[in-house]
Coordinates of C-alpha atoms and ligand atoms in Angstrom, one line a residue:
M1 CA 222.3 126.4 -34.1
L2 CA 222.1 128.4 -30.8
I3 CA 224.1 126.9 -28.0
R4 CA 223.5 128.4 -24.6
T5 CA 224.0 127.3 -21.0
G6 CA 220.8 127.7 -19.1
R7 CA 220.4 128.8 -15.5
D8 CA 219.6 125.3 -14.3
G9 CA 222.7 123.9 -15.9
F10 CA 220.8 122.4 -18.7
Q11 CA 222.8 122.5 -21.9
H12 CA 221.4 122.3 -25.4
P13 CA 222.9 119.5 -27.3
V14 CA 225.5 120.2 -30.0
T15 CA 224.4 119.5 -33.6
S16 CA 225.9 116.1 -33.8
E17 CA 223.9 115.0 -30.8
I18 CA 220.6 116.0 -32.1
T19 CA 218.5 113.1 -33.4
P20 CA 217.5 113.9 -37.0
R21 CA 213.7 114.1 -37.2
A22 CA 213.4 111.1 -39.6
V23 CA 215.3 108.9 -37.2
Y24 CA 213.3 110.1 -34.3
E25 CA 210.0 109.4 -36.1
D26 CA 211.3 106.0 -37.1
R27 CA 212.0 105.3 -33.5
R28 CA 208.5 106.3 -32.5
R29 CA 207.1 104.1 -35.2
L30 CA 209.3 101.2 -34.0
M31 CA 208.1 101.7 -30.4
K32 CA 204.5 101.8 -31.5
W33 CA 205.0 98.7 -33.6
M34 CA 206.6 96.9 -30.7
A35 CA 203.7 97.9 -28.5
T36 CA 201.2 96.4 -30.9
G37 CA 202.9 93.0 -30.8
A38 CA 204.0 93.2 -34.4
A39 CA 207.6 93.0 -33.3
G40 CA 206.9 89.9 -31.3
A41 CA 205.3 88.3 -34.2
A42 CA 208.1 89.3 -36.6
L43 CA 210.7 87.9 -34.1
A44 CA 208.7 84.7 -33.7
G45 CA 208.6 84.5 -37.5
W46 CA 212.3 85.0 -37.7
A47 CA 213.0 82.4 -35.0
Q48 CA 210.7 79.9 -36.9
R49 CA 212.5 80.6 -40.1
E50 CA 215.9 80.1 -38.4
A51 CA 214.6 76.8 -36.9
L52 CA 213.4 75.8 -40.3
A53 CA 216.8 76.6 -41.8
Q54 CA 218.4 74.4 -39.2
Q55 CA 216.1 71.5 -40.1
V56 CA 216.6 71.8 -43.8
Q57 CA 220.2 70.9 -43.7
R58 CA 221.6 69.6 -47.0
P59 CA 222.0 65.9 -46.7
G60 CA 225.1 66.1 -48.9
K61 CA 224.2 63.1 -51.0
L62 CA 223.4 64.7 -54.4
A63 CA 224.3 68.0 -56.3
A64 CA 223.2 71.2 -54.5
L65 CA 220.4 73.2 -55.9
Q66 CA 220.4 76.8 -54.8
A67 CA 217.1 78.4 -54.0
V68 CA 215.7 81.5 -52.5
R69 CA 213.0 81.4 -49.8
S70 CA 209.6 81.6 -51.4
G71 CA 207.5 84.7 -51.1
V72 CA 204.3 82.9 -52.3
A73 CA 201.5 83.0 -49.7
G74 CA 201.2 79.7 -47.9
A75 CA 204.3 78.2 -49.5
T76 CA 206.1 77.4 -46.3
T77 CA 204.6 75.5 -43.4
M78 CA 206.6 75.8 -40.2
E79 CA 205.8 72.2 -39.1
K80 CA 208.6 69.8 -38.4
V81 CA 210.3 68.7 -41.6
T82 CA 210.3 65.0 -42.3
D83 CA 213.7 63.3 -42.1
Y84 CA 215.4 63.1 -45.5
K85 CA 215.9 59.4 -44.8
D86 CA 212.1 58.8 -44.5
A87 CA 211.2 61.0 -47.4
T88 CA 213.6 59.0 -49.6
S89 CA 212.9 55.5 -48.4
Y90 CA 209.1 55.5 -48.1
N91 CA 207.8 56.2 -51.6
N92 CA 205.2 55.6 -54.2
F93 CA 206.7 55.2 -57.6
Y94 CA 205.0 52.2 -59.2
E95 CA 207.4 52.1 -62.2
F96 CA 209.9 50.7 -59.7
G97 CA 207.6 48.4 -57.7
T98 CA 204.5 48.7 -55.5
D99 CA 206.1 48.3 -52.0
K100 CA 207.1 51.5 -50.2
D101 CA 210.8 50.6 -50.1
D102 CA 210.9 49.4 -53.8
P103 CA 211.7 52.8 -55.3
A104 CA 214.7 53.4 -53.1
K105 CA 216.0 50.0 -53.9
N106 CA 215.3 50.0 -57.6
A107 CA 215.3 53.5 -59.0
H108 CA 219.0 53.7 -59.4
T109 CA 218.4 52.5 -63.0
L110 CA 216.6 55.7 -63.9
K111 CA 218.8 58.0 -65.9
P112 CA 217.9 61.6 -65.1
S113 CA 220.4 63.1 -67.5
P114 CA 220.3 64.0 -70.3
W115 CA 216.6 64.9 -70.0
T116 CA 214.1 66.8 -72.0
V117 CA 210.5 67.8 -71.5
E118 CA 208.2 68.2 -74.5
I119 CA 205.5 70.8 -74.3
E120 CA 202.7 70.4 -76.8
G121 CA 199.1 70.9 -77.5
L122 CA 197.3 74.2 -77.3
V123 CA 200.2 76.6 -76.9
K124 CA 201.9 79.2 -79.1
K125 CA 205.4 77.9 -78.4
P126 CA 205.5 74.1 -78.4
G127 CA 208.9 72.5 -78.2
R128 CA 211.2 70.0 -76.7
Y129 CA 213.1 71.8 -73.9
A130 CA 216.3 70.6 -72.2
L131 CA 216.2 70.3 -68.4
E132 CA 219.0 72.9 -68.2
D133 CA 216.8 75.4 -69.9
L134 CA 213.8 74.6 -67.9
L135 CA 215.8 75.1 -64.7
K136 CA 216.5 78.7 -65.7
W137 CA 213.0 79.8 -66.6
S138 CA 212.5 81.2 -63.2
A139 CA 214.3 81.5 -59.9
Q140 CA 214.4 78.4 -57.8
E141 CA 212.5 78.7 -54.6
E142 CA 212.3 76.6 -51.4
R143 CA 208.8 75.7 -50.4
V144 CA 208.0 73.5 -47.4
Y145 CA 204.8 71.7 -48.3
R146 CA 202.7 69.0 -46.6
L147 CA 202.1 66.1 -48.9
R148 CA 199.1 63.9 -48.0
C149 CA 198.9 60.6 -49.6
V150 CA 195.5 59.0 -50.4
E151 CA 196.6 56.0 -48.4
G152 CA 196.5 58.0 -45.2
W153 CA 200.0 59.1 -44.5
S154 CA 201.7 62.5 -44.8
M155 CA 205.1 64.1 -44.9
V156 CA 206.5 67.7 -44.7
I157 CA 209.1 68.2 -47.4
P158 CA 211.2 71.2 -48.4
W159 CA 210.9 71.2 -52.2
V160 CA 212.9 73.3 -54.6
G161 CA 211.3 74.6 -57.8
Y162 CA 209.2 77.4 -59.1
S163 CA 205.5 78.0 -59.8
F164 CA 204.3 76.0 -62.8
S165 CA 202.6 79.2 -64.1
N166 CA 206.1 80.4 -65.2
V167 CA 206.1 77.5 -67.8
A168 CA 202.7 78.5 -69.0
R169 CA 203.8 82.1 -69.4
R170 CA 206.8 81.0 -71.5
V171 CA 204.8 78.7 -73.9
E172 CA 201.7 80.9 -74.1
P173 CA 198.6 78.7 -73.9
L174 CA 195.9 79.4 -76.4
G175 CA 192.5 80.6 -75.2
N176 CA 190.9 77.2 -75.6
A177 CA 193.4 75.4 -73.3
K178 CA 191.4 74.3 -70.3
F179 CA 193.5 71.5 -68.8
V180 CA 197.2 70.6 -68.4
E181 CA 198.2 67.0 -68.7
F182 CA 201.4 65.7 -67.1
I183 CA 202.9 62.7 -68.8
T184 CA 205.7 60.8 -67.1
Q185 CA 208.6 58.6 -68.2
A186 CA 207.6 55.0 -69.1
D187 CA 210.8 53.3 -70.2
P188 CA 210.7 49.5 -69.6
K189 CA 214.5 49.4 -70.0
T190 CA 215.2 51.5 -66.9
M191 CA 211.9 51.1 -65.1
P192 CA 211.4 47.4 -64.2
F193 CA 207.6 47.6 -63.4
V194 CA 206.6 49.5 -66.6
G195 CA 204.7 46.7 -68.4
S196 CA 203.2 45.3 -65.2
R197 CA 199.4 45.4 -65.3
V198 CA 199.0 47.5 -62.2
L199 CA 198.5 50.7 -64.2
D200 CA 198.1 51.7 -67.8
W201 CA 201.5 53.3 -68.6
P202 CA 202.7 56.0 -68.8
Y203 CA 201.6 57.4 -65.5
V204 CA 199.5 60.5 -66.4
E205 CA 198.1 63.2 -64.2
G206 CA 196.2 66.3 -64.9
L207 CA 195.0 69.7 -63.6
R208 CA 192.4 72.2 -64.6
M209 CA 194.1 75.3 -66.1
D210 CA 193.3 77.5 -63.0
E211 CA 194.7 74.8 -60.7
A212 CA 197.9 74.5 -62.7
M213 CA 198.2 78.3 -62.7
N214 CA 197.8 78.7 -59.0
P215 CA 201.1 79.8 -57.6
L216 CA 201.3 76.9 -55.2
T217 CA 201.5 74.4 -58.1
L218 CA 205.3 73.7 -58.1
L219 CA 207.4 72.5 -61.0
T220 CA 209.9 70.7 -58.8
F221 CA 213.6 70.0 -59.4
G222 CA 214.9 69.3 -56.0
M223 CA 214.3 68.8 -52.3
Y224 CA 216.3 69.5 -49.1
G225 CA 218.6 71.9 -51.1
E226 CA 219.7 69.2 -53.6
V227 CA 218.5 67.8 -56.9
L228 CA 215.7 65.2 -56.6
P229 CA 216.7 61.7 -55.8
N230 CA 215.6 59.2 -58.4
Q231 CA 212.9 57.6 -56.1
N232 CA 211.3 61.1 -55.6
G233 CA 210.9 61.7 -59.3
A234 CA 214.2 63.0 -60.7
P235 CA 214.9 65.1 -62.5
V236 CA 211.6 67.0 -62.6
R237 CA 208.2 66.4 -61.2
I238 CA 205.1 68.3 -60.2
V239 CA 204.0 68.9 -56.6
V240 CA 200.4 70.0 -55.9
P241 CA 200.2 70.4 -52.1
W242 CA 196.4 70.6 -51.7
K243 CA 195.7 67.3 -53.6
Y244 CA 196.4 63.7 -52.7
G245 CA 199.9 62.8 -53.5
F246 CA 199.1 60.8 -56.6
K247 CA 198.4 64.0 -58.5
S248 CA 202.1 64.9 -58.1
G249 CA 203.5 63.0 -61.2
K250 CA 207.2 62.1 -61.1
S251 CA 209.9 62.2 -63.8
L252 CA 207.9 64.3 -66.3
V253 CA 208.7 64.0 -70.0
K254 CA 205.7 65.7 -71.5
I255 CA 203.3 68.5 -70.7
R256 CA 200.2 68.9 -72.8
F257 CA 197.8 71.7 -72.8
S258 CA 194.3 70.5 -73.9
E259 CA 190.7 71.3 -74.2
Q260 CA 189.4 68.0 -72.9
M261 CA 189.8 66.7 -69.3
P262 CA 192.8 64.3 -69.5
K263 CA 192.3 60.6 -68.6
T264 CA 194.5 60.0 -65.6
A265 CA 196.3 56.8 -64.7
W266 CA 194.5 56.2 -61.4
N267 CA 191.1 57.3 -62.7
K268 CA 191.5 54.8 -65.5
A269 CA 192.5 52.1 -63.0
A270 CA 189.6 52.7 -60.5
A271 CA 187.3 55.6 -61.4
N272 CA 185.1 55.1 -58.2
E273 CA 188.2 55.5 -56.0
Y274 CA 190.2 58.2 -57.8
G275 CA 188.4 61.1 -59.3
F276 CA 190.0 63.8 -61.4
Y277 CA 190.0 66.4 -58.6
S278 CA 191.4 64.4 -55.8
N279 CA 191.4 67.4 -53.4
V280 CA 192.5 66.3 -49.9
N281 CA 189.1 66.1 -48.2
P282 CA 188.5 64.7 -44.7
N283 CA 184.8 64.8 -45.4
V284 CA 184.8 62.5 -48.4
D285 CA 185.9 59.0 -47.6
H286 CA 187.8 56.8 -50.0
P287 CA 185.4 53.9 -50.7
R288 CA 187.6 51.5 -48.7
W289 CA 188.8 53.8 -45.8
S290 CA 188.2 57.1 -44.1
Q291 CA 190.2 60.2 -45.0
A292 CA 189.5 62.0 -41.7
T293 CA 192.9 61.4 -40.2
E294 CA 196.5 60.8 -41.2
R295 CA 199.7 59.3 -39.9
R296 CA 202.7 61.7 -40.2
I297 CA 205.7 59.7 -41.3
G298 CA 208.3 59.9 -38.5
E299 CA 205.7 60.1 -35.8
D300 CA 204.8 56.4 -35.9
G301 CA 205.9 55.3 -32.4
L302 CA 203.5 53.0 -30.5
F303 CA 201.7 56.0 -28.8
A304 CA 201.8 58.4 -31.8
K305 CA 198.5 60.0 -32.3
K306 CA 197.0 60.3 -35.7
R307 CA 196.5 63.8 -37.0
K308 CA 193.3 65.3 -38.2
T309 CA 193.4 65.8 -42.0
L310 CA 192.7 69.3 -43.1
V311 CA 190.4 70.4 -45.9
F312 CA 192.6 71.0 -49.0
N313 CA 195.4 69.8 -46.8
G314 CA 195.5 73.1 -45.0
Y315 CA 195.7 75.2 -48.1
E316 CA 192.1 76.3 -48.2
A317 CA 192.9 80.1 -48.0
Q318 CA 195.0 79.8 -51.1
V319 CA 192.9 77.4 -53.2
G320 CA 189.4 77.2 -51.8
Q321 CA 188.0 79.8 -54.2
L322 CA 189.0 77.5 -57.2
Y323 CA 186.1 75.2 -56.2
A324 CA 183.5 77.8 -55.2
G325 CA 180.0 76.4 -55.9
M326 CA 181.3 72.9 -56.8
D327 CA 179.9 69.8 -55.1
L328 CA 183.2 68.3 -53.8
K329 CA 181.4 65.0 -52.9
K330 CA 180.6 64.5 -56.6
N331 CA 183.9 66.0 -57.8
Y332 CA 186.2 63.9 -55.6
Ligands
MTE401 N1 204.5 59.5 -60.3 C1 204.8 58.4 -61.0 N2 205.3 58.6 -62.2 N3 204.5 57.1 -60.6 C2 203.9 56.9 -59.4 O1 203.7 55.7 -59.0 N4 203.0 57.9 -57.3 C3 202.3 59.0 -56.8 C4 203.1 60.4 -57.0 N5 203.7 60.4 -58.3 C5 203.6 58.0 -58.6 C6 204.0 59.3 -59.0 C7 201.9 58.9 -55.4 S1 200.7 57.7 -55.1 C8 202.4 59.6 -54.4 S2 201.8 59.6 -52.8 C9 203.6 60.6 -54.6 O2 204.1 60.4 -55.9 C10 204.7 60.2 -53.6 O3 205.8 61.1 -53.8 P1 207.1 60.9 -52.8 O4 207.4 59.4 -53.0 O5 208.1 61.8 -53.4 O6 206.7 61.2 -51.4

């Protein structure tokens, strides 16, 4: 490298001061990127994620469940997370009673360990799998989903689990498998309301195969960084964020792949009110009330405004194509 003092006193830099071309080009790229606003957006994204991390503090009540942040599109809403206390004291879990505070009061009798889940029907690898094995079938991810209940309230919950599609990949569904049935625990010894006539037990839910395989469908083992509390469906449940909450069956014991559309608990109880699809839809009223708005749990002060319910609960970009060409008024 030539080093020479010029007439105007200008000195060429020594080698160590010369910016390597790659770094220089990187800087230019960075400046361009900042000028386009991308940096602002990235910073805002970072700040939001930090704010979220602050909100999702472990309550320290149950065993921790480590998770990575999910990379699945649409998996993390940045809305305010519902307080753990509300999410665990305002529940639907009819096996423990029909009042919202019954599950928190009564579900201590549920025994989430030892636990197995039987996978049967149209699969190459049926079997009874221990919870400990299921937990390891894929990395645990944190996903912050809105959950909209058919009764008109909603919550925002940081779940821990992985896409249900990982289970399907393990057990290898056969070509004629068109539906997945989720069958939940019905043990009258530990669940005081199993046997009551409110539903035909066990509580069963189902999805079409492509719905089950959508990456948003979450096999869920925890929430708020810890294992699931009993009242939220310990030790394993399903969470389907674009459907009314009742599709998210709790305390799963059996998963069946079938050719026929499963008969689901709420559909059997009142077919005109609860269809198989149950997509969150502000344009299709429940026969006894409107679905146009919702009450966010935790925002229920005297002057709290109701929120507008979103089509597919706000997950239209991710799931809308599953229903292309279907009449969603008929297929409610
Ligand atoms: N799963 C079982 N086994 N039994 C139930 O009664 N209730 C459903 C669903 N899963 C239910 C169930 C309903 S109506 C809703 S809204 C959600 O669980 C509520 O989930 P959360 O209490 O964790 O908010």
